[in-house]
Amino acid sequence: MSLDTLAQNTGEWLHGSGPMSDVVLSSRVRLARNLAEFPFLTTASSEERTGVYRVLAEAISATSAGADAFLVDVEQASTLDRQFLVERHLISRHHAAGEGSRGVSISRNERRAIMINEEDHLRVQVLRGGLQLESVGSEVSEVDDALGARLAFAFDRQLGYLTACPTNVGTGIRVSVMAHLPALRWTKEI
Amino acid sequence: MNALCQHCKQAKATVHITDVAERRERHLCEDCAEREGVIVKQSSQTTNAILQEFIKHKTGLAAVDDRTCPKCGITFREFRLKGLLGCPHDYEAFRPLLLPLIERAHHGATQHLGKVPSAADPALRKQAGLRRLRQQLQEAVDQENYEAAARLRDQLRQMESAEPA
Ligand SMILES: [Zn+2]
Ligand SMILES: [Zn+2]
């Protein structure tokens, strides 16, 4: 399994299928986590950064988080491959343009992408076609549980999960729905 | 500033007055300023007071900015410039400074009520487990599934009586 095989297929959300896919193009849930024993990436040394990568890559491959998935070393990947990953919404631009040890675990159906060493140590994304927030949310939660059972995430009783950017602190979860809006605007539903 | 006096429009404006109440600036020559009852001494006192306020504000900010996380060494100033923190401990080191920011981002809430990590803290895990069991029990009762309710109640009792984790 490699990027070449991915390139020959299209991700599920690209089919334009799924519930309410005439209006909702995709449902995405993202989650941010950091390892408690490492500094955030802003101050991490390159050794620490490599350490985070190693610990997370191991945990992903040893749990259901990495089931049916393969790991791409983004630092070693060619510019073209990085661009391909950005276009497929599997990594962020920030991740493609970044520096140092980093990677992404991608499930074969392209539904799940787990970025290592983006803004936070761990960024989990699940993306599906149509309106499927519930199933997308529970898949993200499963990944979180599987990894959280092995790893100590940075957590504060008052604030919740700790993230590099204080506005993401708490659940560390971001939900987004990409919708086709003109029809809605026309009927004044929003 | 080489502008002419706004009043006589002849002499060079050397008195510059910021009218705080009317939020406007006026530039007058010394003669017109005197005629209008603006005494230079008074105006310099005002400037001095404003300057002192300014310095106090600046040094206050500097004191905040110089706060440093003992673990990663990042200063609050560095955080302000980058928008990103240096390590998890920063939430401890800068807590009072960060809370207003977090509050704004979360529409006023600063107490995390969501999921708790399973591996990080056994006590938290137990609390979460208890809460989940109670919820399941309530659901079973609501659905009149008494068999499941009895089983959940036993589990709950067992967990509640267990040594605190
Ligand atoms: Zn004048
Ligand atoms: Zn720190």
mmCIF file of C-alpha atoms and ligand atoms in Angstrom:
data_model
loop_
_atom_site.group_PDB
_atom_site.id
_atom_site.type_symbol
_atom_site.label_atom_id
_atom_site.label_comp_id
_atom_site.label_asym_id
_atom_site.label_seq_id
_atom_site.Cartn_x
_atom_site.Cartn_y
_atom_site.Cartn_z
ATOM 1 C CA MET A 1 0.000 0.000 0.000
ATOM 2 C CA SER A 2 1.446 3.332 -0.996
ATOM 3 C CA LEU A 3 0.557 6.716 -2.375
ATOM 4 C CA ASP A 4 0.541 5.237 -5.894
ATOM 5 C CA THR A 5 -2.350 2.958 -5.015
ATOM 6 C CA LEU A 6 -4.201 5.861 -3.434
ATOM 7 C CA ALA A 7 -3.751 7.909 -6.573
ATOM 8 C CA GLN A 8 -5.502 5.204 -8.622
ATOM 9 C CA ASN A 9 -8.628 5.340 -6.485
ATOM 10 C CA THR A 10 -10.727 8.132 -5.164
ATOM 11 C CA GLY A 11 -11.561 8.720 -1.533
ATOM 12 C CA GLU A 12 -15.068 7.916 -0.430
ATOM 13 C CA TRP A 13 -15.990 11.554 0.079
ATOM 14 C CA LEU A 14 -14.936 12.338 -3.514
ATOM 15 C CA HIS A 15 -17.665 10.081 -4.932
ATOM 16 C CA GLY A 16 -20.285 12.648 -3.993
ATOM 17 C CA SER A 17 -22.263 9.959 -2.207
ATOM 18 C CA GLY A 18 -23.590 9.567 1.329
ATOM 19 C CA PRO A 19 -26.703 10.814 3.134
ATOM 20 C CA MET A 20 -27.976 14.200 1.938
ATOM 21 C CA SER A 21 -25.057 14.424 -0.476
ATOM 22 C CA ASP A 22 -27.066 16.763 -2.706
ATOM 23 C CA VAL A 23 -26.605 19.429 -0.054
ATOM 24 C CA VAL A 24 -23.847 18.246 2.263
ATOM 25 C CA LEU A 25 -20.654 17.338 0.430
ATOM 26 C CA SER A 26 -18.672 16.073 3.388
ATOM 27 C CA SER A 27 -18.597 15.724 7.170
ATOM 28 C CA ARG A 28 -15.326 16.110 8.971
ATOM 29 C CA VAL A 29 -14.314 15.800 12.592
ATOM 30 C CA ARG A 30 -10.829 16.700 13.783
ATOM 31 C CA LEU A 31 -9.196 16.076 17.106
ATOM 32 C CA ALA A 32 -5.974 17.413 18.632
ATOM 33 C CA ARG A 33 -3.872 15.689 21.296
ATOM 34 C CA ASN A 34 -0.398 16.113 22.744
ATOM 35 C CA LEU A 35 1.836 13.757 24.665
ATOM 36 C CA ALA A 36 2.145 14.895 28.282
ATOM 37 C CA GLU A 37 5.841 14.117 28.641
ATOM 38 C CA PHE A 38 7.000 16.135 25.614
ATOM 39 C CA PRO A 39 7.025 19.912 25.068
ATOM 40 C CA PHE A 40 4.813 21.315 22.299
ATOM 41 C CA LEU A 41 6.441 21.500 18.883
ATOM 42 C CA THR A 42 7.168 25.237 19.186
ATOM 43 C CA THR A 43 9.903 24.538 21.726
ATOM 44 C CA ALA A 44 10.701 20.848 21.075
ATOM 45 C CA SER A 45 14.265 20.050 20.048
ATOM 46 C CA SER A 46 14.697 17.983 16.910
ATOM 47 C CA GLU A 47 15.459 14.948 19.121
ATOM 48 C CA GLU A 48 12.225 15.480 21.035
ATOM 49 C CA ARG A 49 10.338 15.900 17.783
ATOM 50 C CA THR A 50 11.743 12.622 16.505
ATOM 51 C CA GLY A 51 10.813 11.060 19.856
ATOM 52 C CA VAL A 52 7.194 12.180 19.498
ATOM 53 C CA TYR A 53 7.119 10.790 15.968
ATOM 54 C CA ARG A 54 8.502 7.435 17.075
ATOM 55 C CA VAL A 55 6.143 7.063 20.046
ATOM 56 C CA LEU A 56 3.049 8.010 18.041
ATOM 57 C CA ALA A 57 3.929 5.987 14.928
ATOM 58 C CA GLU A 58 4.412 2.926 17.167
ATOM 59 C CA ALA A 59 1.159 3.474 19.043
ATOM 60 C CA ILE A 60 -0.806 3.975 15.839
ATOM 61 C CA SER A 61 0.545 0.834 14.193
ATOM 62 C CA ALA A 62 -0.024 -1.226 17.359
ATOM 63 C CA THR A 63 -3.695 -0.238 17.760
ATOM 64 C CA SER A 64 -6.920 -0.062 15.772
ATOM 65 C CA ALA A 65 -5.983 3.567 15.028
ATOM 66 C CA GLY A 66 -3.649 2.194 12.366
ATOM 67 C CA ALA A 67 -5.892 -0.606 11.126
ATOM 68 C CA ASP A 68 -5.887 -0.930 7.366
ATOM 69 C CA ALA A 69 -3.653 2.107 7.118
ATOM 70 C CA PHE A 70 -0.129 3.010 6.061
ATOM 71 C CA LEU A 71 2.312 5.584 7.325
ATOM 72 C CA VAL A 72 3.811 8.280 5.100
ATOM 73 C CA ASP A 73 6.994 9.986 6.262
ATOM 74 C CA VAL A 74 6.110 13.525 5.175
ATOM 75 C CA GLU A 75 9.607 14.816 5.917
ATOM 76 C CA GLN A 76 11.069 12.364 3.396
ATOM 77 C CA ALA A 77 8.220 12.622 0.879
ATOM 78 C CA SER A 78 8.747 14.434 -2.420
ATOM 79 C CA THR A 79 7.190 17.840 -3.020
ATOM 80 C CA LEU A 80 4.780 16.251 -5.508
ATOM 81 C CA ASP A 81 3.638 13.641 -3.012
ATOM 82 C CA ARG A 82 3.072 16.298 -0.364
ATOM 83 C CA GLN A 83 1.041 18.321 -2.834
ATOM 84 C CA PHE A 84 -1.029 15.241 -3.665
ATOM 85 C CA LEU A 85 -1.745 14.695 0.038
ATOM 86 C CA VAL A 86 -2.866 18.308 0.455
ATOM 87 C CA GLU A 87 -5.160 18.074 -2.583
ATOM 88 C CA ARG A 88 -6.736 14.929 -1.171
ATOM 89 C CA HIS A 89 -7.307 16.758 2.146
ATOM 90 C CA LEU A 90 -5.163 14.152 3.908
ATOM 91 C CA ILE A 91 -2.670 16.662 5.292
ATOM 92 C CA SER A 92 -2.823 20.415 5.828
ATOM 93 C CA ARG A 93 -0.784 22.937 3.872
ATOM 94 C CA HIS A 94 0.933 23.761 7.123
ATOM 95 C CA HIS A 95 1.982 20.114 7.449
ATOM 96 C CA ALA A 96 3.227 19.903 3.865
ATOM 97 C CA ALA A 97 5.287 23.073 4.197
ATOM 98 C CA GLY A 98 6.562 22.273 7.689
ATOM 99 C CA GLU A 99 9.997 21.214 8.778
ATOM 100 C CA GLY A 100 11.499 18.324 10.671
ATOM 101 C CA SER A 101 10.222 14.902 11.646
ATOM 102 C CA ARG A 102 6.520 14.539 10.746
ATOM 103 C CA GLY A 103 4.163 12.144 9.053
ATOM 104 C CA VAL A 104 0.652 10.969 8.397
ATOM 105 C CA SER A 105 -1.131 7.643 8.791
ATOM 106 C CA ILE A 106 -3.764 7.186 6.098
ATOM 107 C CA SER A 107 -6.443 4.527 6.033
ATOM 108 C CA ARG A 108 -6.833 2.754 2.729
ATOM 109 C CA ASN A 109 -10.324 4.159 2.200
ATOM 110 C CA GLU A 110 -8.881 7.652 2.873
ATOM 111 C CA ARG A 111 -11.493 8.214 5.519
ATOM 112 C CA ARG A 112 -9.031 8.535 8.370
ATOM 113 C CA ALA A 113 -5.843 10.578 8.407
ATOM 114 C CA ILE A 114 -3.697 10.952 11.499
ATOM 115 C CA MET A 115 -1.083 13.677 11.279
ATOM 116 C CA ILE A 116 1.963 13.408 13.520
ATOM 117 C CA ASN A 117 3.787 16.622 14.466
ATOM 118 C CA GLU A 118 1.555 19.180 12.818
ATOM 119 C CA GLU A 119 0.644 22.103 15.126
ATOM 120 C CA ASP A 120 -0.023 19.539 17.859
ATOM 121 C CA HIS A 121 1.700 16.184 18.308
ATOM 122 C CA LEU A 122 -1.399 14.389 17.081
ATOM 123 C CA ARG A 123 -4.168 15.530 14.762
ATOM 124 C CA VAL A 124 -6.811 12.959 13.899
ATOM 125 C CA GLN A 125 -9.181 13.616 11.036
ATOM 126 C CA VAL A 126 -12.094 11.526 9.811
ATOM 127 C CA LEU A 127 -13.792 12.623 6.628
ATOM 128 C CA ARG A 128 -16.841 11.076 4.955
ATOM 129 C CA GLY A 129 -19.169 12.012 2.131
ATOM 130 C CA GLY A 130 -22.579 13.469 2.919
ATOM 131 C CA LEU A 131 -24.012 14.196 6.320
ATOM 132 C CA GLN A 132 -22.541 11.552 8.624
ATOM 133 C CA LEU A 133 -21.359 13.491 11.631
ATOM 134 C CA GLU A 134 -22.348 10.786 14.082
ATOM 135 C CA SER A 135 -20.397 7.977 12.442
ATOM 136 C CA VAL A 136 -17.484 10.309 11.752
ATOM 137 C CA GLY A 137 -17.489 11.461 15.379
ATOM 138 C CA SER A 138 -17.550 7.937 16.744
ATOM 139 C CA GLU A 139 -14.697 6.866 14.489
ATOM 140 C CA VAL A 140 -12.586 9.766 15.779
ATOM 141 C CA SER A 141 -13.537 8.825 19.317
ATOM 142 C CA GLU A 142 -12.465 5.213 18.737
ATOM 143 C CA VAL A 143 -9.052 6.357 17.524
ATOM 144 C CA ASP A 144 -8.773 8.621 20.573
ATOM 145 C CA ASP A 145 -9.703 5.775 22.931
ATOM 146 C CA ALA A 146 -7.335 3.296 21.299
ATOM 147 C CA LEU A 147 -4.382 5.694 21.531
ATOM 148 C CA GLY A 148 -5.423 7.159 24.883
ATOM 149 C CA ALA A 149 -5.327 3.715 26.467
ATOM 150 C CA ARG A 150 -1.598 3.472 25.722
ATOM 151 C CA LEU A 151 -0.433 7.079 25.846
ATOM 152 C CA ALA A 152 -0.639 9.808 28.476
ATOM 153 C CA PHE A 153 -2.116 12.845 26.770
ATOM 154 C CA ALA A 154 -1.572 16.325 28.191
ATOM 155 C CA PHE A 155 -4.711 17.003 30.227
ATOM 156 C CA ASP A 156 -5.875 19.464 32.855
ATOM 157 C CA ARG A 157 -8.831 18.839 35.182
ATOM 158 C CA GLN A 158 -10.210 22.316 34.671
ATOM 159 C CA LEU A 159 -9.348 22.943 31.059
ATOM 160 C CA GLY A 160 -9.464 19.503 29.440
ATOM 161 C CA TYR A 161 -7.013 18.387 26.744
ATOM 162 C CA LEU A 162 -4.109 20.795 26.364
ATOM 163 C CA THR A 163 -3.162 22.052 22.917
ATOM 164 C CA ALA A 164 -0.412 24.272 21.547
ATOM 165 C CA CYS A 165 -2.978 26.948 20.702
ATOM 166 C CA PRO A 166 -5.056 27.814 23.782
ATOM 167 C CA THR A 167 -8.215 28.350 21.731
ATOM 168 C CA ASN A 168 -8.299 24.602 20.904
ATOM 169 C CA VAL A 169 -8.026 23.519 24.524
ATOM 170 C CA GLY A 170 -10.879 21.409 25.942
ATOM 171 C CA THR A 171 -12.262 18.563 23.875
ATOM 172 C CA GLY A 172 -9.694 19.341 21.193
ATOM 173 C CA ILE A 173 -12.456 18.549 18.711
ATOM 174 C CA ARG A 174 -13.448 20.561 15.653
ATOM 175 C CA VAL A 175 -16.482 19.590 13.596
ATOM 176 C CA SER A 176 -17.033 20.861 10.092
ATOM 177 C CA VAL A 177 -19.580 20.203 7.407
ATOM 178 C CA MET A 178 -18.870 21.215 3.850
ATOM 179 C CA ALA A 179 -22.203 22.124 2.320
ATOM 180 C CA HIS A 180 -23.514 23.254 -1.023
ATOM 181 C CA LEU A 181 -25.165 26.475 0.026
ATOM 182 C CA PRO A 182 -26.791 28.289 -2.917
ATOM 183 C CA ALA A 183 -30.020 26.260 -2.688
ATOM 184 C CA LEU A 184 -30.304 26.992 1.022
ATOM 185 C CA ARG A 185 -29.665 30.676 0.591
ATOM 186 C CA TRP A 186 -32.241 30.797 -2.186
ATOM 187 C CA THR A 187 -34.973 29.444 0.046
ATOM 188 C CA LYS A 188 -33.840 31.688 2.914
ATOM 189 C CA GLU A 189 -33.310 28.755 5.233
ATOM 190 C CA ILE A 190 -30.134 30.354 6.560
ATOM 191 C CA MET B 1 5.687 69.700 13.265
ATOM 192 C CA ASN B 2 5.780 72.823 11.131
ATOM 193 C CA ALA B 3 2.053 73.433 10.806
ATOM 194 C CA LEU B 4 0.612 76.902 11.246
ATOM 195 C CA CYS B 5 -1.589 77.861 14.145
ATOM 196 C CA GLN B 6 -5.105 76.686 13.472
ATOM 197 C CA HIS B 7 -6.527 79.885 15.015
ATOM 198 C CA CYS B 8 -4.591 82.809 13.521
ATOM 199 C CA LYS B 9 -3.165 80.807 10.633
ATOM 200 C CA GLN B 10 -0.036 82.993 10.731
ATOM 201 C CA ALA B 11 2.314 81.978 13.499
ATOM 202 C CA LYS B 12 3.910 78.612 13.834
ATOM 203 C CA ALA B 13 1.904 76.194 15.967
ATOM 204 C CA THR B 14 4.017 75.240 18.945
ATOM 205 C CA VAL B 15 1.292 74.250 21.406
ATOM 206 C CA HIS B 16 -0.316 70.946 20.625
ATOM 207 C CA ILE B 17 -3.386 70.080 22.602
ATOM 208 C CA THR B 18 -5.108 66.756 22.619
ATOM 209 C CA ASP B 19 -8.661 67.299 23.747
ATOM 210 C CA VAL B 20 -9.520 63.974 25.353
ATOM 211 C CA ALA B 21 -13.189 64.835 25.864
ATOM 212 C CA GLU B 22 -13.766 65.947 22.274
ATOM 213 C CA ARG B 23 -11.282 63.434 20.850
ATOM 214 C CA ARG B 24 -9.529 65.957 18.648
ATOM 215 C CA GLU B 25 -6.151 67.588 18.343
ATOM 216 C CA ARG B 26 -5.525 71.309 18.128
ATOM 217 C CA HIS B 27 -2.373 73.076 17.119
ATOM 218 C CA LEU B 28 -1.952 76.696 18.202
ATOM 219 C CA CYS B 29 0.724 79.320 18.428
ATOM 220 C CA GLU B 30 1.751 80.453 21.910
ATOM 221 C CA ASP B 31 -0.145 83.750 21.685
ATOM 222 C CA CYS B 32 -3.444 82.172 20.676
ATOM 223 C CA ALA B 33 -2.948 79.450 23.223
ATOM 224 C CA GLU B 34 -2.539 82.046 25.980
ATOM 225 C CA ARG B 35 -5.560 83.996 24.778
ATOM 226 C CA GLU B 36 -7.637 80.842 24.860
ATOM 227 C CA GLY B 37 -6.535 80.267 28.420
ATOM 228 C CA VAL B 38 -4.390 77.304 27.657
ATOM 229 C CA ILE B 39 -1.495 77.683 30.027
ATOM 230 C CA VAL B 40 1.634 75.951 28.899
ATOM 231 C CA LYS B 41 2.430 74.831 32.411
ATOM 232 C CA GLN B 42 -0.931 73.117 32.713
ATOM 233 C CA SER B 43 -0.551 71.368 29.433
ATOM 234 C CA SER B 44 2.854 70.029 30.344
ATOM 235 C CA GLN B 45 1.415 68.681 33.590
ATOM 236 C CA THR B 46 -1.210 66.863 31.602
ATOM 237 C CA THR B 47 1.414 65.474 29.280
ATOM 238 C CA ASN B 48 3.406 64.337 32.250
ATOM 239 C CA ALA B 49 0.420 62.578 33.760
ATOM 240 C CA ILE B 50 -0.341 60.895 30.469
ATOM 241 C CA LEU B 51 3.275 59.877 30.117
ATOM 242 C CA GLN B 52 3.280 58.383 33.594
ATOM 243 C CA GLU B 53 0.139 56.422 32.872
ATOM 244 C CA PHE B 54 1.761 55.212 29.712
ATOM 245 C CA ILE B 55 4.912 54.088 31.508
ATOM 246 C CA LYS B 56 2.904 52.344 34.185
ATOM 247 C CA HIS B 57 0.918 50.532 31.526
ATOM 248 C CA LYS B 58 4.075 49.610 29.660
ATOM 249 C CA THR B 59 5.892 48.297 32.712
ATOM 250 C CA GLY B 60 2.789 46.361 33.745
ATOM 251 C CA LEU B 61 2.750 44.737 30.360
ATOM 252 C CA ALA B 62 6.477 44.136 30.550
ATOM 253 C CA ALA B 63 6.096 42.354 33.894
ATOM 254 C CA VAL B 64 3.463 40.084 32.363
ATOM 255 C CA ASP B 65 5.524 39.612 29.220
ATOM 256 C CA ASP B 66 8.585 38.551 31.172
ATOM 257 C CA ARG B 67 6.804 35.692 32.891
ATOM 258 C CA THR B 68 8.578 32.520 31.920
ATOM 259 C CA CYS B 69 7.572 28.872 31.977
ATOM 260 C CA PRO B 70 10.158 27.092 34.153
ATOM 261 C CA LYS B 71 9.833 23.908 32.075
ATOM 262 C CA CYS B 72 10.268 25.028 28.478
ATOM 263 C CA GLY B 73 11.589 28.566 28.987
ATOM 264 C CA ILE B 74 9.031 30.303 26.769
ATOM 265 C CA THR B 75 8.048 33.825 27.867
ATOM 266 C CA PHE B 76 4.503 35.150 27.746
ATOM 267 C CA ARG B 77 5.721 37.670 25.205
ATOM 268 C CA GLU B 78 6.908 34.895 22.885
ATOM 269 C CA PHE B 79 3.500 33.264 23.211
ATOM 270 C CA ARG B 80 1.756 36.571 22.422
ATOM 271 C CA LEU B 81 3.829 36.955 19.271
ATOM 272 C CA LYS B 82 3.478 33.361 18.007
ATOM 273 C CA GLY B 83 0.031 32.465 19.313
ATOM 274 C CA LEU B 84 1.357 29.043 20.294
ATOM 275 C CA LEU B 85 2.462 27.774 23.677
ATOM 276 C CA GLY B 86 5.715 26.006 24.440
ATOM 277 C CA CYS B 87 4.665 23.079 26.618
ATOM 278 C CA PRO B 88 1.688 21.694 28.599
ATOM 279 C CA HIS B 89 3.051 23.327 31.761
ATOM 280 C CA ASP B 90 2.454 26.791 30.250
ATOM 281 C CA TYR B 91 -1.210 26.374 31.170
ATOM 282 C CA GLU B 92 -0.003 26.287 34.779
ATOM 283 C CA ALA B 93 2.611 29.023 34.453
ATOM 284 C CA PHE B 94 0.364 31.471 32.565
ATOM 285 C CA ARG B 95 -3.038 30.283 33.810
ATOM 286 C CA PRO B 96 -4.503 33.646 34.942
ATOM 287 C CA LEU B 97 -3.353 35.248 31.697
ATOM 288 C CA LEU B 98 -4.719 32.469 29.505
ATOM 289 C CA LEU B 99 -8.112 32.008 31.149
ATOM 290 C CA PRO B 100 -9.728 35.124 29.605
ATOM 291 C CA LEU B 101 -8.516 33.985 26.190
ATOM 292 C CA ILE B 102 -9.868 30.461 26.655
ATOM 293 C CA GLU B 103 -13.112 31.845 28.003
ATOM 294 C CA ARG B 104 -13.566 33.942 24.874
ATOM 295 C CA ALA B 105 -12.868 30.956 22.633
ATOM 296 C CA HIS B 106 -15.355 28.798 24.525
ATOM 297 C CA HIS B 107 -18.097 31.385 24.885
ATOM 298 C CA GLY B 108 -17.601 31.866 28.609
ATOM 299 C CA ALA B 109 -17.008 28.298 29.786
ATOM 300 C CA THR B 110 -13.730 27.359 31.450
ATOM 301 C CA GLN B 111 -14.613 24.034 33.046
ATOM 302 C CA HIS B 112 -13.983 20.991 30.861
ATOM 303 C CA LEU B 113 -17.029 18.696 30.988
ATOM 304 C CA GLY B 114 -16.139 16.383 28.125
ATOM 305 C CA LYS B 115 -14.162 13.234 27.838
ATOM 306 C CA VAL B 116 -11.324 12.435 30.227
ATOM 307 C CA PRO B 117 -8.242 10.454 29.237
ATOM 308 C CA SER B 118 -8.340 6.806 30.198
ATOM 309 C CA ALA B 119 -4.642 6.265 30.742
ATOM 310 C CA ALA B 120 -3.607 9.576 32.246
ATOM 311 C CA ASP B 121 -5.396 9.515 35.580
ATOM 312 C CA PRO B 122 -6.957 6.440 37.226
ATOM 313 C CA ALA B 123 -9.139 8.550 39.547
ATOM 314 C CA LEU B 124 -10.573 10.491 36.640
ATOM 315 C CA ARG B 125 -11.082 7.267 34.751
ATOM 316 C CA LYS B 126 -13.060 5.843 37.650
ATOM 317 C CA GLN B 127 -15.214 8.964 37.863
ATOM 318 C CA ALA B 128 -15.896 8.786 34.148
ATOM 319 C CA GLY B 129 -16.704 5.085 34.394
ATOM 320 C CA LEU B 130 -19.166 5.700 37.211
ATOM 321 C CA ARG B 131 -20.832 8.487 35.299
ATOM 322 C CA ARG B 132 -21.139 6.313 32.213
ATOM 323 C CA LEU B 133 -22.597 3.395 34.219
ATOM 324 C CA ARG B 134 -25.147 5.670 35.894
ATOM 325 C CA GLN B 135 -26.152 6.974 32.510
ATOM 326 C CA GLN B 136 -26.543 3.441 31.111
ATOM 327 C CA LEU B 137 -28.546 2.456 34.170
ATOM 328 C CA GLN B 138 -30.872 5.403 33.686
ATOM 329 C CA GLU B 139 -31.331 4.465 30.042
ATOM 330 C CA ALA B 140 -32.095 0.850 30.946
ATOM 331 C CA VAL B 141 -34.684 1.976 33.503
ATOM 332 C CA ASP B 142 -36.218 4.388 30.989
ATOM 333 C CA GLN B 143 -36.528 1.552 28.477
ATOM 334 C CA GLU B 144 -37.963 -0.721 31.197
ATOM 335 C CA ASN B 145 -35.137 -3.151 30.549
ATOM 336 C CA TYR B 146 -35.005 -4.366 34.157
ATOM 337 C CA GLU B 147 -32.665 -7.262 33.524
ATOM 338 C CA ALA B 148 -29.989 -4.944 32.198
ATOM 339 C CA ALA B 149 -30.766 -2.414 34.911
ATOM 340 C CA ALA B 150 -30.174 -5.007 37.646
ATOM 341 C CA ARG B 151 -26.884 -6.030 36.092
ATOM 342 C CA LEU B 152 -25.750 -2.406 35.765
ATOM 343 C CA ARG B 153 -26.775 -1.654 39.345
ATOM 344 C CA ASP B 154 -24.607 -4.526 40.588
ATOM 345 C CA GLN B 155 -21.683 -3.291 38.504
ATOM 346 C CA LEU B 156 -22.172 0.210 39.833
ATOM 347 C CA ARG B 157 -22.284 -0.930 43.470
ATOM 348 C CA GLN B 158 -19.180 -2.993 42.972
ATOM 349 C CA MET B 159 -17.346 -0.061 41.437
ATOM 350 C CA GLU B 160 -18.530 2.414 44.050
ATOM 351 C CA SER B 161 -17.424 0.211 46.946
ATOM 352 C CA ALA B 162 -14.049 -0.527 45.384
ATOM 353 C CA GLU B 163 -10.958 1.146 46.794
ATOM 354 C CA PRO B 164 -10.503 4.568 45.284
ATOM 355 C CA ALA B 165 -8.182 4.219 42.325
HETATM 356 ZN ZN ZN C 1 -2.199 81.740 16.601
HETATM 357 ZN ZN ZN C 2 6.387 25.659 29.055
#
